[in-house]
Amino acid sequence: MPTTHFAASLDSRSSARHRRSGALADAAARLHRPLTWMTLTMTALVVFSLVAMFVDDRMLLGESVWLKPTKFGLSFALYGLTLAWLLSLPHKGSRATWWLGTVFAVTGFIDVGFIALQAARGTFSHFNTETDAVNQIGQQVFQSGVLGLFAANLIIALILCWQRLVDRPTARAIHAGLFLAIVGMMLGYLMGFTGKQLVRDADGNVVKLVAGHTVIDPASRDLSPRDAAAGMPLTHWSTIGGDLRVPHFLGLHAIQVLLLAVVILSWLAPRYPWLRAERTRTAVIGVLALGYTGLLAIVFTQAMRAQSLIHPDTTTLTALAGLTTGVAVLLGAIYLRARANLDAGDRSPLQLVTDPTPTAARTLV
């Protein structure tokens, strides 16, 4: 290869690298700063808690005292990063959403910080009635923080849900995801009505909790530590009754699931012509959001009927089968319509797109 051509090739590659680095730097600069810092802090907490599990053998309800900070840190890191990206998109009311995002970040930092503090003390962060000053003050701040998180997220959703921020598939995923996140947060409040229980902290002291995660038949409910019963691997969701953490978790992270579906559809679009139309991908995301909502309703109903996630009865299985069938039929109808449009040679601007990459993804690069 001639020297000049080699040098030109090197310059071209270097220029491309610089452009990619610059684009990534610009994308990072656009992210909501307080939420980004909250995400980084939560990530650090997850790493710390994972290490702490191996060096600290204290247990709460049959699990490491550091498991709860790990789960909450991971959950807030994922949601915080998603919200930071969402608020970086150009939209009306950005000044208000910036402050609401900041409220979410500060409140999340304080609430999860209290969870980590209680873990270090070897006691409970949720529903704890102990009268020591740290717990009493922490419970007041904690309960107020939960309301702050919910209110900030609700108002952000109300501001954004009427705006077209990105391409249609991504917009539908965002709107449905925010709605399901709000529902997931609301379902978490129902944990406060599951009944009292007596448990032991990491030092063996008896602690009274005013509520818990596990739902059992009220007729057989007493003060026994139902949350201490054997749970599922990793999640520790109850295997002896319903667990409201299941719908709470599914609702909170619906937006990540739906946005991932948008990315997958965009990746598949160049390979499968029937997916190249933006309208088709939008319809698919709509059906997936509808199916996700149905799944959330099923696991919520299952939990409220004091039924473990891994022990579904005939009613639950029938509902799941009906939901799966309905989603499959709707997706099949979308496929047939898209193929019919292709066969008819429909080349209208609304039907075909030259770049199937979501607008949301392009804003990051």
Coordinates of C-alpha atoms in Angstrom, one line a residue:
M1 CA 0.0 0.0 0.0
P2 CA 1.4 3.5 -0.9
T3 CA 2.5 5.5 2.1
T4 CA 0.1 8.3 1.4
H5 CA -2.8 5.8 1.3
F6 CA -1.7 4.3 4.6
A7 CA -1.4 7.7 6.2
A8 CA -4.9 8.6 4.9
S9 CA -6.3 5.4 6.3
L10 CA -4.8 6.1 9.7
D11 CA -6.1 9.7 9.6
S12 CA -9.6 8.4 8.7
R13 CA -9.6 5.9 11.5
S14 CA -8.4 8.4 14.0
S15 CA -11.0 10.9 12.8
A16 CA -13.7 8.3 13.2
R17 CA -12.5 7.5 16.7
H18 CA -12.5 11.2 17.7
R19 CA -16.1 11.6 16.3
R20 CA -17.3 8.6 18.3
S21 CA -15.5 9.9 21.5
G22 CA -17.0 13.4 20.9
A23 CA -20.5 12.0 20.4
L24 CA -20.3 9.9 23.6
A25 CA -19.0 12.9 25.5
D26 CA -21.8 15.1 24.2
A27 CA -24.4 12.4 25.2
A28 CA -22.9 12.1 28.7
A29 CA -23.0 15.9 29.1
R30 CA -26.7 16.0 28.2
L31 CA -27.6 13.5 31.0
H32 CA -29.3 14.9 34.0
R33 CA -26.4 15.5 36.3
P34 CA -28.0 14.8 39.8
L35 CA -29.5 11.6 38.5
T36 CA -26.2 10.6 36.9
W37 CA -24.4 11.1 40.3
M38 CA -27.2 9.1 42.0
T39 CA -26.7 6.3 39.5
L40 CA -22.9 6.3 40.1
T41 CA -23.4 6.3 43.8
M42 CA -25.9 3.4 43.6
T43 CA -23.5 1.4 41.4
A44 CA -20.7 1.9 44.0
L45 CA -23.1 0.8 46.7
V46 CA -23.9 -2.4 44.8
V47 CA -20.2 -3.2 44.4
F48 CA -19.6 -2.5 48.1
S49 CA -22.6 -4.6 49.2
L50 CA -21.5 -7.5 47.1
V51 CA -18.1 -7.5 48.7
A52 CA -19.6 -7.0 52.1
M53 CA -21.7 -10.2 51.7
F54 CA -18.5 -12.2 51.6
V55 CA -16.8 -10.6 54.7
D56 CA -19.9 -10.0 56.8
D57 CA -21.8 -13.1 57.8
R58 CA -24.7 -11.4 59.6
M59 CA -28.2 -12.5 58.5
L60 CA -31.6 -10.9 58.5
L61 CA -34.6 -13.1 57.7
G62 CA -32.4 -15.8 56.4
E63 CA -30.5 -13.6 54.0
S64 CA -27.3 -11.4 54.2
V65 CA -27.9 -8.0 55.7
W66 CA -26.3 -6.6 52.6
L67 CA -28.7 -8.2 50.1
K68 CA -31.3 -5.5 50.4
P69 CA -28.9 -2.6 49.8
T70 CA -27.6 -4.6 46.8
K71 CA -31.1 -5.0 45.3
F72 CA -32.2 -1.4 46.0
G73 CA -28.9 0.0 44.7
L74 CA -29.2 -2.0 41.5
S75 CA -32.8 -1.0 41.0
F76 CA -32.2 2.7 41.6
A77 CA -29.1 2.6 39.4
L78 CA -31.1 1.2 36.5
Y79 CA -34.1 3.5 36.9
G80 CA -31.9 6.6 37.6
L81 CA -29.9 6.1 34.5
T82 CA -33.1 5.6 32.4
L83 CA -34.6 8.7 33.9
A84 CA -31.4 10.7 33.4
W85 CA -31.4 9.8 29.7
L86 CA -35.2 10.5 29.4
L87 CA -34.8 14.0 30.9
S88 CA -31.9 14.7 28.5
L89 CA -34.3 14.6 25.5
P90 CA -35.5 18.0 24.3
H91 CA -39.0 18.6 25.7
K92 CA -41.3 21.3 27.0
G93 CA -41.2 22.0 30.7
S94 CA -37.5 21.0 31.0
R95 CA -36.9 23.4 33.8
A96 CA -39.6 21.7 35.9
T97 CA -38.5 18.2 35.0
W98 CA -34.9 19.1 35.9
W99 CA -36.0 20.0 39.4
L100 CA -38.3 17.0 39.7
G101 CA -35.4 14.8 38.6
T102 CA -33.2 16.4 41.2
V103 CA -35.9 15.7 43.9
F104 CA -35.9 12.1 42.7
A105 CA -32.1 11.8 42.9
V106 CA -31.7 13.4 46.3
T107 CA -34.7 11.5 47.8
G108 CA -33.4 8.2 46.3
F109 CA -29.9 8.8 47.7
I110 CA -31.3 9.5 51.2
D111 CA -33.7 6.5 51.2
V112 CA -31.3 4.0 49.9
G113 CA -28.7 5.5 52.2
F114 CA -31.0 4.7 55.1
I115 CA -31.4 1.1 53.9
A116 CA -27.6 0.8 53.8
L117 CA -27.2 2.4 57.3
Q118 CA -29.7 -0.1 58.8
A119 CA -28.0 -3.0 57.1
A120 CA -24.7 -1.9 58.7
R121 CA -26.5 -1.7 62.0
G122 CA -27.8 -5.2 61.5
T123 CA -31.5 -4.3 61.6
F124 CA -34.5 -3.6 59.4
S125 CA -35.1 -0.5 57.3
H126 CA -38.8 -1.2 56.4
F127 CA -41.7 -1.3 58.8
N128 CA -39.3 -1.2 61.9
T129 CA -41.0 0.0 65.1
E130 CA -37.8 0.1 67.3
T131 CA -37.7 3.2 69.5
D132 CA -34.0 4.1 69.2
A133 CA -33.3 7.6 67.8
V134 CA -31.6 6.5 64.6
N135 CA -34.5 4.3 63.6
Q136 CA -37.2 6.7 64.7
I137 CA -35.7 9.6 62.7
G138 CA -34.9 7.4 59.8
Q139 CA -38.4 6.0 59.5
Q140 CA -39.9 9.5 59.3
V141 CA -37.4 10.5 56.6
F142 CA -37.8 7.2 54.8
Q143 CA -41.6 7.4 54.7
S144 CA -41.5 11.0 53.5
G145 CA -39.0 10.0 50.9
V146 CA -41.2 7.3 49.4
L147 CA -43.9 9.9 48.8
G148 CA -41.4 12.2 47.2
L149 CA -40.2 9.6 44.8
F150 CA -43.7 8.7 43.8
A151 CA -44.8 12.4 43.4
A152 CA -41.7 13.3 41.4
N153 CA -42.1 10.4 39.0
L154 CA -45.8 11.0 38.6
I155 CA -45.4 14.7 37.7
I156 CA -42.6 13.9 35.3
A157 CA -44.8 11.3 33.6
L158 CA -47.7 13.8 33.3
I159 CA -45.4 16.4 31.7
L160 CA -43.9 14.0 29.2
C161 CA -46.7 11.8 28.3
W162 CA -48.3 14.4 25.9
Q163 CA -45.1 15.1 24.1
R164 CA -43.5 13.5 21.1
L165 CA -39.9 13.3 22.2
V166 CA -38.5 10.6 19.9
D167 CA -39.7 8.2 17.2
R168 CA -43.1 6.6 17.7
P169 CA -41.9 3.1 18.9
T170 CA -39.6 4.6 21.5
A171 CA -42.3 7.2 22.5
R172 CA -44.8 4.4 23.1
A173 CA -42.3 2.5 25.2
I174 CA -41.6 5.5 27.3
H175 CA -45.2 6.4 27.9
A176 CA -46.2 2.9 28.7
G177 CA -43.1 2.3 30.8
L178 CA -43.7 5.5 32.9
F179 CA -47.3 4.5 33.5
L180 CA -46.4 1.0 34.6
A181 CA -43.6 2.4 36.9
I182 CA -46.2 4.6 38.6
V183 CA -48.5 1.6 39.0
G184 CA -45.6 -0.5 40.4
M185 CA -44.8 2.2 43.0
M186 CA -48.4 2.4 44.0
L187 CA -48.6 -1.4 44.5
G188 CA -45.6 -1.1 46.9
Y189 CA -47.8 0.8 49.4
L190 CA -50.0 -2.3 49.8
M191 CA -47.2 -4.0 51.7
G192 CA -48.2 -1.8 54.6
F193 CA -51.4 -3.8 55.0
T194 CA -50.0 -7.3 55.2
G195 CA -50.1 -7.5 59.0
K196 CA -47.6 -7.3 61.9
Q197 CA -44.9 -9.9 62.5
L198 CA -42.2 -10.5 65.1
V199 CA -38.7 -11.1 63.7
R200 CA -35.1 -11.1 64.9
D201 CA -32.4 -8.7 63.9
A202 CA -28.8 -9.7 63.1
D203 CA -27.9 -9.7 66.9
G204 CA -30.9 -12.0 67.8
N205 CA -33.0 -9.2 69.3
V206 CA -36.8 -9.5 68.7
V207 CA -38.1 -6.6 66.5
K208 CA -41.7 -5.9 65.8
L209 CA -42.5 -5.0 62.1
V210 CA -45.8 -3.4 61.4
A211 CA -46.0 -5.1 58.0
G212 CA -44.0 -7.2 55.5
H213 CA -43.8 -8.4 52.0
T214 CA -45.5 -11.8 52.3
V215 CA -49.3 -12.1 51.9
I216 CA -50.9 -15.0 53.6
D217 CA -54.5 -16.0 54.4
P218 CA -55.8 -13.5 57.1
A219 CA -57.5 -16.4 58.9
S220 CA -54.1 -18.0 59.6
R221 CA -52.1 -14.8 60.1
D222 CA -50.3 -14.3 63.4
L223 CA -47.1 -12.6 64.6
S224 CA -44.9 -15.4 63.3
P225 CA -42.0 -14.2 61.0
R226 CA -43.5 -15.1 57.6
D227 CA -40.9 -13.0 55.8
A228 CA -38.2 -15.3 57.3
A229 CA -39.6 -18.4 55.5
A230 CA -37.5 -19.9 52.7
G231 CA -37.7 -17.9 49.5
M232 CA -36.7 -18.1 45.9
P233 CA -33.0 -18.0 44.9
L234 CA -31.5 -14.6 44.6
T235 CA -34.7 -12.6 44.9
H236 CA -35.9 -14.3 48.1
W237 CA -39.5 -13.8 47.0
S238 CA -41.8 -15.9 49.2
T239 CA -42.5 -19.5 48.5
I240 CA -45.2 -19.9 51.2
G241 CA -47.6 -17.1 50.1
G242 CA -48.0 -14.2 47.9
D243 CA -45.2 -11.6 47.6
L244 CA -46.0 -8.0 46.7
R245 CA -42.4 -7.4 45.7
V246 CA -43.1 -9.3 42.5
P247 CA -45.6 -6.8 40.9
H248 CA -43.7 -3.9 42.5
F249 CA -40.5 -5.0 40.8
L250 CA -42.2 -5.7 37.4
G251 CA -43.9 -2.4 37.4
L252 CA -40.8 -0.4 38.2
H253 CA -38.7 -1.9 35.5
A254 CA -41.2 -2.1 32.7
I255 CA -39.7 0.9 31.0
Q256 CA -36.3 -0.8 30.7
V257 CA -37.9 -3.9 29.3
L258 CA -39.9 -2.0 26.7
L259 CA -36.9 0.2 25.6
L260 CA -34.9 -3.0 25.2
A261 CA -37.6 -4.3 23.0
V262 CA -37.4 -1.1 20.9
V263 CA -33.6 -1.7 20.4
I264 CA -34.1 -5.3 19.5
L265 CA -36.8 -4.5 16.9
S266 CA -34.6 -1.8 15.4
W267 CA -31.7 -4.3 15.2
L268 CA -34.0 -6.9 13.5
A269 CA -35.6 -4.4 11.1
P270 CA -32.8 -4.5 8.4
R271 CA -33.0 -8.3 8.5
Y272 CA -36.8 -8.7 8.3
P273 CA -38.5 -6.3 5.9
W274 CA -41.9 -6.5 7.6
L275 CA -40.4 -4.7 10.6
R276 CA -38.9 -1.8 8.7
A277 CA -42.1 0.3 8.9
E278 CA -42.1 2.5 11.9
R279 CA -45.9 2.0 12.2
T280 CA -45.4 -1.8 12.5
R281 CA -42.7 -1.5 15.2
T282 CA -44.9 1.0 17.1
A283 CA -47.8 -1.5 17.0
V284 CA -45.5 -4.3 18.2
I285 CA -44.4 -2.2 21.2
G286 CA -48.0 -1.4 21.9
V287 CA -48.9 -5.1 22.0
L288 CA -45.9 -5.9 24.2
A289 CA -46.9 -3.1 26.6
L290 CA -50.4 -4.4 26.7
G291 CA -49.1 -7.9 27.4
Y292 CA -46.8 -6.6 30.1
T293 CA -49.7 -4.8 31.8
G294 CA -51.6 -8.1 31.7
L295 CA -48.7 -9.9 33.3
L296 CA -48.4 -7.3 36.0
A297 CA -52.2 -7.7 36.7
I298 CA -51.8 -11.4 36.9
V299 CA -48.9 -11.5 39.3
F300 CA -50.5 -8.8 41.5
T301 CA -53.7 -10.8 41.7
Q302 CA -51.7 -13.9 42.4
A303 CA -49.9 -12.2 45.3
M304 CA -53.1 -10.8 46.8
R305 CA -54.6 -14.3 46.7
A306 CA -51.7 -15.4 49.0
Q307 CA -50.2 -17.5 46.2
S308 CA -46.5 -17.9 45.6
L309 CA -45.2 -16.9 42.2
I310 CA -43.8 -20.4 41.7
H311 CA -46.9 -22.2 42.9
P312 CA -49.6 -21.0 40.4
D313 CA -53.1 -22.5 40.6
T314 CA -55.4 -23.3 37.7
T315 CA -56.8 -19.8 37.7
T316 CA -53.4 -18.2 37.4
L317 CA -52.3 -20.7 34.7
T318 CA -55.5 -20.1 32.8
A319 CA -55.0 -16.3 32.9
L320 CA -51.4 -16.7 31.7
A321 CA -52.5 -19.0 28.9
G322 CA -55.2 -16.5 27.8
L323 CA -52.8 -13.6 28.0
T324 CA -50.1 -15.4 25.9
T325 CA -52.7 -16.4 23.3
G326 CA -54.0 -12.9 23.0
V327 CA -50.6 -11.4 22.6
A328 CA -49.7 -14.0 20.0
V329 CA -52.8 -13.3 18.0
L330 CA -52.3 -9.6 18.0
L331 CA -48.6 -10.0 17.0
G332 CA -49.7 -12.4 14.2
A333 CA -52.2 -9.8 13.0
I334 CA -49.5 -7.1 12.9
Y335 CA -47.3 -9.5 10.9
L336 CA -49.9 -10.3 8.4
R337 CA -50.8 -6.7 7.9
A338 CA -47.2 -5.7 7.5
R339 CA -46.6 -8.5 4.9
A340 CA -49.7 -7.5 3.0
N341 CA -48.4 -4.0 2.8
L342 CA -45.1 -5.2 1.5
D343 CA -46.8 -7.5 -1.1
A344 CA -48.9 -4.5 -2.2
G345 CA -45.7 -2.5 -2.8
D346 CA -46.8 0.2 -0.4
R347 CA -44.0 2.8 -0.5
S348 CA -45.6 5.7 1.3
P349 CA -43.4 7.7 3.7
L350 CA -45.3 6.4 6.7
Q351 CA -44.7 2.8 5.8
L352 CA -41.0 2.6 5.1
V353 CA -38.0 4.2 6.8
T354 CA -34.5 4.4 5.6
D355 CA -33.0 4.2 9.0
P356 CA -34.8 1.9 11.5
T357 CA -32.6 3.0 14.4
P358 CA -34.8 4.6 17.1
T359 CA -34.5 8.4 17.4
A360 CA -33.8 7.8 21.1
A361 CA -30.8 5.7 20.3
R362 CA -29.5 8.2 17.8
T363 CA -29.6 11.0 20.4
L364 CA -27.1 9.0 22.4
V365 CA -24.5 8.8 19.6

